[in-house]
């Protein structure tokens, strides 16, 4: 009994030691996820994951191969960036000059909202202030009534 | 904000947008600077169409021109093909090696292309696409000029001409070995 337990434990220990060395199966999900962030180089605005082209197929093969060799998804992406530059990434990284792309739309939206608010306030103030002119005096009122009476059949 | 300032502010807001569009539309989106310039060229070992091995490692100390092409690449690859063969004939004695890498192609039309232009420099297919990704190739034709130290020094996107080949090769040949 004790021997069996020892053997089992030894076996588990051996497996645990070997496991990281053996080729871990590459999940197609990971390949798809990395491919989704990379630009298919021969396409217009298509990711490597979505393009049916032969080149994208080859790029998926390279992603698979690198993952199987033990690269992390970040390392795989870094490999493509090293060869193609940041252009290969479908979304620009949020740093440096690229930050503008992420920030400007929100800044513009905020500025637009402020502008609209300011305008609306000005218009409503002007409408409140606008002067309807002096009220008609007694003579004018009498004249209005007389003229209206004349028009009636 | 005074009424007069506002009257100017609204049309003026268009200016930065126009400037951005003017910049954007006058920039060629296909003109992407290669991050590989000045860096060591990735080694590769391929098997040429004639069965001989083609490897970059064996060529250290020589000026190497690597041309990526495909038989379906009309007309650019067809336009540049005679210039490539002429450059090979002119410079092979002076320590320049020209290598053609056939990418995204089928074997039969690729062989027809080589026969049509009677190319005598080594040409090899890259069936896995690994070499073309290693060189950051995104279309054909693309041509890389590698100096004697094995660094990528110039990348031509689109067809090469006699003048361009001469200019770049002479420049690298003039450098001390």
mmCIF file of C-alpha atoms in Angstrom:
data_model
loop_
_atom_site.group_PDB
_atom_site.id
_atom_site.type_symbol
_atom_site.label_atom_id
_atom_site.label_comp_id
_atom_site.label_asym_id
_atom_site.label_seq_id
_atom_site.Cartn_x
_atom_site.Cartn_y
_atom_site.Cartn_z
ATOM 1 C CA UNK A 1 0.000 0.000 0.000
ATOM 2 C CA UNK A 2 2.724 2.428 1.025
ATOM 3 C CA UNK A 3 4.775 1.405 -1.970
ATOM 4 C CA UNK A 4 1.840 1.942 -4.311
ATOM 5 C CA UNK A 5 1.302 5.409 -2.817
ATOM 6 C CA UNK A 6 4.994 6.275 -3.158
ATOM 7 C CA UNK A 7 4.984 5.104 -6.749
ATOM 8 C CA UNK A 8 1.888 7.145 -7.554
ATOM 9 C CA UNK A 9 3.391 10.230 -5.947
ATOM 10 C CA UNK A 10 6.654 9.715 -7.835
ATOM 11 C CA UNK A 11 4.748 9.328 -11.063
ATOM 12 C CA UNK A 12 2.802 12.534 -10.441
ATOM 13 C CA UNK A 13 6.016 14.373 -9.586
ATOM 14 C CA UNK A 14 7.665 13.081 -12.748
ATOM 15 C CA UNK A 15 4.692 14.104 -14.875
ATOM 16 C CA UNK A 16 4.648 17.561 -13.297
ATOM 17 C CA UNK A 17 8.337 17.962 -14.049
ATOM 18 C CA UNK A 18 7.954 16.853 -17.657
ATOM 19 C CA UNK A 19 4.700 18.669 -18.466
ATOM 20 C CA UNK A 20 6.132 22.162 -19.079
ATOM 21 C CA UNK A 21 8.716 20.698 -21.439
ATOM 22 C CA UNK A 22 6.289 18.710 -23.540
ATOM 23 C CA UNK A 23 4.540 20.542 -26.373
ATOM 24 C CA UNK A 24 1.421 21.984 -24.819
ATOM 25 C CA UNK A 25 -1.486 21.684 -27.236
ATOM 26 C CA UNK A 26 -2.094 25.036 -28.895
ATOM 27 C CA UNK A 27 -5.678 26.124 -28.559
ATOM 28 C CA UNK A 28 -7.248 27.364 -31.777
ATOM 29 C CA UNK A 29 -9.041 29.904 -29.616
ATOM 30 C CA UNK A 30 -5.721 31.522 -28.696
ATOM 31 C CA UNK A 31 -4.622 31.483 -32.351
ATOM 32 C CA UNK A 32 -7.908 33.150 -33.294
ATOM 33 C CA UNK A 33 -7.581 35.715 -30.534
ATOM 34 C CA UNK A 34 -4.050 36.727 -31.550
ATOM 35 C CA UNK A 35 -5.003 36.661 -35.234
ATOM 36 C CA UNK A 36 -7.921 38.972 -34.461
ATOM 37 C CA UNK A 37 -5.504 41.650 -33.286
ATOM 38 C CA UNK A 38 -3.173 41.429 -36.277
ATOM 39 C CA UNK A 39 -3.701 42.996 -39.666
ATOM 40 C CA UNK A 40 -3.795 40.615 -42.607
ATOM 41 C CA UNK A 41 -0.959 42.148 -44.615
ATOM 42 C CA UNK A 42 -2.442 41.625 -48.064
ATOM 43 C CA UNK A 43 -6.018 42.614 -47.191
ATOM 44 C CA UNK A 44 -7.823 45.898 -46.732
ATOM 45 C CA UNK A 45 -8.895 46.257 -43.105
ATOM 46 C CA UNK A 46 -9.216 42.561 -42.319
ATOM 47 C CA UNK A 47 -7.677 40.725 -39.426
ATOM 48 C CA UNK A 48 -5.546 37.626 -39.784
ATOM 49 C CA UNK A 49 -8.291 35.708 -37.992
ATOM 50 C CA UNK A 50 -11.028 36.812 -40.413
ATOM 51 C CA UNK A 51 -9.272 36.714 -43.774
ATOM 52 C CA UNK A 52 -9.625 33.649 -45.972
ATOM 53 C CA UNK A 53 -6.465 34.553 -47.916
ATOM 54 C CA UNK A 54 -3.503 32.229 -48.235
ATOM 55 C CA UNK A 55 -1.244 34.789 -46.557
ATOM 56 C CA UNK A 56 -3.501 35.021 -43.515
ATOM 57 C CA UNK A 57 -3.571 31.235 -43.429
ATOM 58 C CA UNK A 58 0.235 31.203 -43.401
ATOM 59 C CA UNK A 59 0.288 33.842 -40.672
ATOM 60 C CA UNK A 60 -2.070 31.737 -38.570
ATOM 61 C CA UNK A 61 0.336 28.846 -39.125
ATOM 62 C CA UNK A 62 3.202 30.963 -37.830
ATOM 63 C CA UNK A 63 1.161 32.025 -34.770
ATOM 64 C CA UNK A 64 0.370 28.353 -34.075
ATOM 65 C CA UNK A 65 3.995 27.358 -34.498
ATOM 66 C CA UNK A 66 5.280 30.068 -32.160
ATOM 67 C CA UNK A 67 2.718 29.209 -29.494
ATOM 68 C CA UNK A 68 3.660 25.541 -29.777
ATOM 69 C CA UNK A 69 7.302 26.528 -29.327
ATOM 70 C CA UNK A 70 6.329 28.051 -25.991
ATOM 71 C CA UNK A 71 5.891 31.736 -26.884
ATOM 72 C CA UNK A 72 3.287 33.701 -24.945
ATOM 73 C CA UNK A 73 0.590 35.535 -26.947
ATOM 74 C CA UNK A 74 2.395 38.787 -26.116
ATOM 75 C CA UNK A 75 5.655 37.412 -27.519
ATOM 76 C CA UNK A 76 3.912 36.294 -30.701
ATOM 77 C CA UNK A 77 2.472 39.781 -31.210
ATOM 78 C CA UNK A 78 5.865 41.322 -30.424
ATOM 79 C CA UNK A 79 7.410 39.159 -33.166
ATOM 80 C CA UNK A 80 5.012 40.527 -35.774
ATOM 81 C CA UNK A 81 5.503 44.102 -34.538
ATOM 82 C CA UNK A 82 9.275 43.634 -34.786
ATOM 83 C CA UNK A 83 8.908 42.655 -38.453
ATOM 84 C CA UNK A 84 6.095 44.939 -39.605
ATOM 85 C CA UNK A 85 6.067 47.778 -37.086
ATOM 86 C CA UNK A 86 3.020 48.864 -35.101
ATOM 87 C CA UNK A 87 1.102 48.978 -38.404
ATOM 88 C CA UNK A 88 0.463 45.241 -38.005
ATOM 89 C CA UNK A 89 -1.678 45.834 -34.905
ATOM 90 C CA UNK A 90 -5.305 46.573 -35.749
ATOM 91 C CA UNK A 91 -5.758 48.903 -32.780
ATOM 92 C CA UNK A 92 -2.936 51.343 -32.122
ATOM 93 C CA UNK A 93 -1.360 50.872 -28.685
ATOM 94 C CA UNK A 94 -2.500 53.460 -26.134
ATOM 95 C CA UNK A 95 0.766 55.313 -25.771
ATOM 96 C CA UNK A 96 2.667 58.278 -27.147
ATOM 97 C CA UNK A 97 1.306 59.969 -30.260
ATOM 98 C CA UNK A 98 -1.258 57.183 -30.738
ATOM 99 C CA UNK A 99 -2.949 58.288 -27.539
ATOM 100 C CA UNK A 100 -4.439 61.109 -29.636
ATOM 101 C CA UNK A 101 -6.585 58.606 -31.527
ATOM 102 C CA UNK A 102 -8.082 57.412 -28.278
ATOM 103 C CA UNK A 103 -8.466 60.801 -26.617
ATOM 104 C CA UNK A 104 -9.475 63.208 -29.402
ATOM 105 C CA UNK A 105 -12.966 61.774 -30.069
ATOM 106 C CA UNK A 106 -13.926 62.164 -26.422
ATOM 107 C CA UNK A 107 -12.410 65.635 -26.184
ATOM 108 C CA UNK A 108 -14.281 66.672 -29.340
ATOM 109 C CA UNK A 109 -17.524 65.235 -27.985
ATOM 110 C CA UNK A 110 -17.055 67.105 -24.691
ATOM 111 C CA UNK A 111 -16.210 70.369 -26.478
ATOM 112 C CA UNK A 112 -19.283 69.976 -28.677
ATOM 113 C CA UNK A 113 -21.531 69.420 -25.678
ATOM 114 C CA UNK A 114 -20.143 72.509 -23.922
ATOM 115 C CA UNK A 115 -20.681 74.580 -27.075
ATOM 116 C CA UNK A 116 -24.292 73.422 -27.424
ATOM 117 C CA UNK A 117 -24.953 74.137 -23.742
ATOM 118 C CA UNK A 118 -23.517 77.652 -24.059
ATOM 119 C CA UNK A 119 -25.580 78.371 -27.177
ATOM 120 C CA UNK A 120 -28.805 77.050 -25.674
ATOM 121 C CA UNK A 121 -28.294 79.213 -22.601
ATOM 122 C CA UNK A 122 -27.670 82.302 -24.680
ATOM 123 C CA UNK A 123 -30.724 81.714 -26.849
ATOM 124 C CA UNK A 124 -33.040 81.103 -23.904
ATOM 125 C CA UNK A 125 -31.719 84.236 -22.166
ATOM 126 C CA UNK A 126 -32.322 86.306 -25.303
ATOM 127 C CA UNK A 127 -35.856 84.915 -25.674
ATOM 128 C CA UNK A 128 -36.629 85.855 -22.047
ATOM 129 C CA UNK A 129 -35.218 89.371 -22.476
ATOM 130 C CA UNK A 130 -36.783 90.141 -25.824
ATOM 131 C CA UNK A 131 -39.059 93.189 -25.497
ATOM 132 C CA UNK A 132 -42.615 92.851 -26.863
ATOM 133 C CA UNK A 133 -42.852 96.681 -27.067
ATOM 134 C CA UNK A 134 -45.073 99.118 -25.140
ATOM 135 C CA UNK A 135 -48.577 97.986 -24.238
ATOM 136 C CA UNK A 136 -51.310 99.731 -26.337
ATOM 137 C CA UNK A 137 -52.817 102.736 -24.629
ATOM 138 C CA UNK A 138 -56.541 103.453 -24.359
ATOM 139 C CA UNK A 139 -56.770 105.361 -27.678
ATOM 140 C CA UNK A 140 -54.966 102.579 -29.558
ATOM 141 C CA UNK A 141 -57.168 99.921 -27.976
ATOM 142 C CA UNK A 142 -60.287 101.819 -29.048
ATOM 143 C CA UNK A 143 -58.944 102.106 -32.592
ATOM 144 C CA UNK A 144 -58.187 98.386 -32.776
ATOM 145 C CA UNK A 145 -61.671 97.541 -31.634
ATOM 146 C CA UNK A 146 -63.231 99.957 -34.119
ATOM 147 C CA UNK A 147 -61.244 98.611 -37.060
ATOM 148 C CA UNK A 148 -61.996 95.020 -36.155
ATOM 149 C CA UNK A 149 -65.679 95.820 -35.925
ATOM 150 C CA UNK A 150 -65.570 97.417 -39.404
ATOM 151 C CA UNK A 151 -64.102 94.245 -40.906
ATOM 152 C CA UNK A 152 -66.823 92.067 -39.539
ATOM 153 C CA UNK A 153 -69.623 91.440 -41.974
ATOM 154 C CA UNK B 1 -18.069 84.278 -25.248
ATOM 155 C CA UNK B 2 -19.244 87.259 -27.258
ATOM 156 C CA UNK B 3 -21.586 86.833 -30.210
ATOM 157 C CA UNK B 4 -18.883 87.980 -32.620
ATOM 158 C CA UNK B 5 -16.354 85.460 -31.296
ATOM 159 C CA UNK B 6 -18.894 82.651 -31.616
ATOM 160 C CA UNK B 7 -19.727 83.616 -35.190
ATOM 161 C CA UNK B 8 -16.044 83.051 -36.036
ATOM 162 C CA UNK B 9 -15.464 80.076 -33.783
ATOM 163 C CA UNK B 10 -17.940 77.786 -35.518
ATOM 164 C CA UNK B 11 -16.583 78.018 -39.077
ATOM 165 C CA UNK B 12 -13.021 78.059 -37.720
ATOM 166 C CA UNK B 13 -13.638 74.727 -35.997
ATOM 167 C CA UNK B 14 -13.636 73.176 -39.472
ATOM 168 C CA UNK B 15 -9.999 74.164 -40.038
ATOM 169 C CA UNK B 16 -8.303 71.496 -37.883
ATOM 170 C CA UNK B 17 -10.592 68.846 -39.355
ATOM 171 C CA UNK B 18 -9.715 69.954 -42.898
ATOM 172 C CA UNK B 19 -6.025 70.004 -42.009
ATOM 173 C CA UNK B 20 -6.234 66.464 -40.667
ATOM 174 C CA UNK B 21 -8.086 65.240 -43.763
ATOM 175 C CA UNK B 22 -5.642 67.023 -46.084
ATOM 176 C CA UNK B 23 -2.754 65.329 -44.307
ATOM 177 C CA UNK B 24 -4.490 61.948 -44.220
ATOM 178 C CA UNK B 25 -5.559 61.835 -47.846
ATOM 179 C CA UNK B 26 -2.199 62.953 -49.162
ATOM 180 C CA UNK B 27 -0.370 60.231 -47.241
ATOM 181 C CA UNK B 28 -0.019 56.908 -49.024
ATOM 182 C CA UNK B 29 -1.441 54.293 -46.639
ATOM 183 C CA UNK B 30 0.666 51.637 -48.392
ATOM 184 C CA UNK B 31 3.890 53.493 -47.714
ATOM 185 C CA UNK B 32 4.780 51.884 -44.424
ATOM 186 C CA UNK B 33 8.312 52.402 -43.144
ATOM 187 C CA UNK B 34 10.015 49.088 -42.504
ATOM 188 C CA UNK B 35 11.280 48.669 -38.949
ATOM 189 C CA UNK B 36 13.935 46.336 -40.339
ATOM 190 C CA UNK B 37 16.236 48.945 -41.898
ATOM 191 C CA UNK B 38 19.646 48.849 -40.255
ATOM 192 C CA UNK B 39 18.794 45.604 -38.452
ATOM 193 C CA UNK B 40 20.404 42.233 -39.142
ATOM 194 C CA UNK B 41 18.587 40.408 -41.943
ATOM 195 C CA UNK B 42 16.761 37.304 -40.730
ATOM 196 C CA UNK B 43 18.587 34.155 -41.739
ATOM 197 C CA UNK B 44 16.723 31.712 -43.951
ATOM 198 C CA UNK B 45 17.385 28.355 -45.546
ATOM 199 C CA UNK B 46 15.191 27.421 -48.482
ATOM 200 C CA UNK B 47 15.365 24.910 -51.285
ATOM 201 C CA UNK B 48 15.517 26.439 -54.732
ATOM 202 C CA UNK B 49 13.336 25.317 -57.629
ATOM 203 C CA UNK B 50 16.375 23.488 -59.009
ATOM 204 C CA UNK B 51 16.768 21.582 -55.730
ATOM 205 C CA UNK B 52 19.862 23.417 -54.506
ATOM 206 C CA UNK B 53 19.928 24.872 -50.988
ATOM 207 C CA UNK B 54 19.644 28.645 -50.679
ATOM 208 C CA UNK B 55 20.732 30.123 -47.382
ATOM 209 C CA UNK B 56 21.585 33.606 -46.255
ATOM 210 C CA UNK B 57 24.125 32.466 -43.679
ATOM 211 C CA UNK B 58 26.444 31.203 -46.414
ATOM 212 C CA UNK B 59 26.551 34.686 -47.964
ATOM 213 C CA UNK B 60 27.993 36.763 -45.131
ATOM 214 C CA UNK B 61 30.574 39.150 -46.536
ATOM 215 C CA UNK B 62 28.657 39.550 -49.781
ATOM 216 C CA UNK B 63 26.154 42.135 -50.853
ATOM 217 C CA UNK B 64 22.835 40.310 -51.096
ATOM 218 C CA UNK B 65 19.705 41.398 -52.931
ATOM 219 C CA UNK B 66 16.576 39.478 -51.927
ATOM 220 C CA UNK B 67 13.602 39.883 -54.239
ATOM 221 C CA UNK B 68 10.134 38.683 -53.219
ATOM 222 C CA UNK B 69 7.876 37.941 -56.185
ATOM 223 C CA UNK B 70 4.873 35.981 -57.412
ATOM 224 C CA UNK B 71 3.839 34.836 -60.873
ATOM 225 C CA UNK B 72 0.393 36.449 -60.503
ATOM 226 C CA UNK B 73 1.926 39.835 -59.714
ATOM 227 C CA UNK B 74 1.075 41.689 -62.909
ATOM 228 C CA UNK B 75 2.575 43.907 -64.139
ATOM 229 C CA UNK B 76 5.171 44.914 -61.514
ATOM 230 C CA UNK B 77 6.946 41.551 -61.163
ATOM 231 C CA UNK B 78 7.008 41.132 -64.949
ATOM 232 C CA UNK B 79 8.299 44.675 -65.429
ATOM 233 C CA UNK B 80 11.223 44.214 -63.074
ATOM 234 C CA UNK B 81 12.178 40.648 -64.031
ATOM 235 C CA UNK B 82 14.552 41.549 -66.918
ATOM 236 C CA UNK B 83 16.297 44.157 -64.729
ATOM 237 C CA UNK B 84 16.912 41.577 -62.012
ATOM 238 C CA UNK B 85 18.551 39.157 -64.436
ATOM 239 C CA UNK B 86 20.631 41.982 -65.954
ATOM 240 C CA UNK B 87 21.811 43.048 -62.471
ATOM 241 C CA UNK B 88 22.737 39.437 -61.647
ATOM 242 C CA UNK B 89 24.774 39.151 -64.842
ATOM 243 C CA UNK B 90 26.466 42.495 -64.240
ATOM 244 C CA UNK B 91 27.345 42.055 -60.577
ATOM 245 C CA UNK B 92 27.757 38.336 -59.862
ATOM 246 C CA UNK B 93 31.519 38.578 -60.494
ATOM 247 C CA UNK B 94 31.797 41.419 -58.016
ATOM 248 C CA UNK B 95 30.548 39.559 -54.960
ATOM 249 C CA UNK B 96 26.862 40.358 -55.265
ATOM 250 C CA UNK B 97 24.278 37.630 -54.831
ATOM 251 C CA UNK B 98 20.709 37.940 -56.019
ATOM 252 C CA UNK B 99 18.081 35.658 -54.507
ATOM 253 C CA UNK B 100 14.488 35.398 -55.631
ATOM 254 C CA UNK B 101 11.903 34.266 -53.085
ATOM 255 C CA UNK B 102 8.623 33.154 -54.589
ATOM 256 C CA UNK B 103 5.758 33.787 -52.174
ATOM 257 C CA UNK B 104 1.988 33.268 -52.124
ATOM 258 C CA UNK B 105 2.232 31.288 -55.323
ATOM 259 C CA UNK B 106 1.786 27.877 -56.930
ATOM 260 C CA UNK B 107 4.748 25.898 -58.162
ATOM 261 C CA UNK B 108 3.731 25.453 -61.786
ATOM 262 C CA UNK B 109 3.083 29.107 -62.721
ATOM 263 C CA UNK B 110 6.171 30.095 -60.717
ATOM 264 C CA UNK B 111 8.321 27.743 -62.813
ATOM 265 C CA UNK B 112 6.730 29.117 -65.997
ATOM 266 C CA UNK B 113 7.625 32.644 -64.864
ATOM 267 C CA UNK B 114 11.272 31.652 -64.302
ATOM 268 C CA UNK B 115 11.416 29.942 -67.685
ATOM 269 C CA UNK B 116 9.843 32.918 -69.438
ATOM 270 C CA UNK B 117 12.510 35.312 -68.142
ATOM 271 C CA UNK B 118 15.357 32.750 -68.222
ATOM 272 C CA UNK B 119 16.372 33.633 -64.684
ATOM 273 C CA UNK B 120 19.727 32.152 -63.772
ATOM 274 C CA UNK B 121 20.016 33.435 -60.196
ATOM 275 C CA UNK B 122 18.768 31.216 -57.346
ATOM 276 C CA UNK B 123 15.019 31.292 -56.852
ATOM 277 C CA UNK B 124 13.232 29.447 -54.075
ATOM 278 C CA UNK B 125 9.633 29.089 -52.970
ATOM 279 C CA UNK B 126 8.616 29.999 -49.406
ATOM 280 C CA UNK B 127 5.673 27.647 -48.904
ATOM 281 C CA UNK B 128 5.102 28.403 -45.204
ATOM 282 C CA UNK B 129 5.378 32.173 -45.670
ATOM 283 C CA UNK B 130 7.893 32.290 -42.823
ATOM 284 C CA UNK B 131 10.598 34.116 -44.759
ATOM 285 C CA UNK B 132 8.167 36.711 -46.068
ATOM 286 C CA UNK B 133 6.909 37.438 -42.543
ATOM 287 C CA UNK B 134 10.494 37.541 -41.257
ATOM 288 C CA UNK B 135 11.131 40.291 -43.797
ATOM 289 C CA UNK B 136 7.867 42.080 -43.089
ATOM 290 C CA UNK B 137 6.722 41.618 -46.689
ATOM 291 C CA UNK B 138 3.161 42.737 -47.302
ATOM 292 C CA UNK B 139 2.982 42.642 -51.066
ATOM 293 C CA UNK B 140 4.896 41.696 -54.151
ATOM 294 C CA UNK B 141 7.285 42.741 -55.427
ATOM 295 C CA UNK B 142 9.502 43.848 -52.578
ATOM 296 C CA UNK B 143 13.283 43.917 -52.743
ATOM 297 C CA UNK B 144 15.746 44.059 -49.857
ATOM 298 C CA UNK B 145 19.367 45.134 -50.095
ATOM 299 C CA UNK B 146 21.620 43.536 -47.478
ATOM 300 C CA UNK B 147 25.151 44.792 -46.821
ATOM 301 C CA UNK B 148 28.287 42.736 -46.222
ATOM 302 C CA UNK B 149 27.661 42.766 -42.464
ATOM 303 C CA UNK B 150 24.301 41.147 -43.073
ATOM 304 C CA UNK B 151 22.167 44.171 -42.264
ATOM 305 C CA UNK B 152 19.094 45.248 -44.208
ATOM 306 C CA UNK B 153 19.975 48.625 -45.679
ATOM 307 C CA UNK B 154 17.258 49.434 -48.177
ATOM 308 C CA UNK B 155 13.801 48.177 -48.994
ATOM 309 C CA UNK B 156 12.084 48.805 -52.311
ATOM 310 C CA UNK B 157 8.323 48.364 -52.444
ATOM 311 C CA UNK B 158 7.182 47.871 -56.026
ATOM 312 C CA UNK B 159 9.185 47.116 -59.128
ATOM 313 C CA UNK B 160 12.936 47.755 -59.192
ATOM 314 C CA UNK B 161 14.624 49.337 -62.195
ATOM 315 C CA UNK B 162 18.120 49.036 -63.639
ATOM 316 C CA UNK B 163 18.962 52.439 -62.164
ATOM 317 C CA UNK B 164 17.723 51.581 -58.683
ATOM 318 C CA UNK B 165 19.529 48.236 -58.599
ATOM 319 C CA UNK B 166 22.741 49.875 -59.789
ATOM 320 C CA UNK B 167 22.485 52.735 -57.294
ATOM 321 C CA UNK B 168 21.822 50.565 -54.252
ATOM 322 C CA UNK B 169 24.250 47.780 -55.125
ATOM 323 C CA UNK B 170 27.086 50.179 -55.962
ATOM 324 C CA UNK B 171 26.481 52.001 -52.689
ATOM 325 C CA UNK B 172 26.846 48.788 -50.678
ATOM 326 C CA UNK B 173 29.809 47.585 -52.750
ATOM 327 C CA UNK B 174 31.630 50.863 -52.082
ATOM 328 C CA UNK B 175 31.513 50.221 -48.341
ATOM 329 C CA UNK B 176 34.551 48.509 -46.812
ATOM 330 C CA UNK B 177 34.054 44.804 -46.365
#
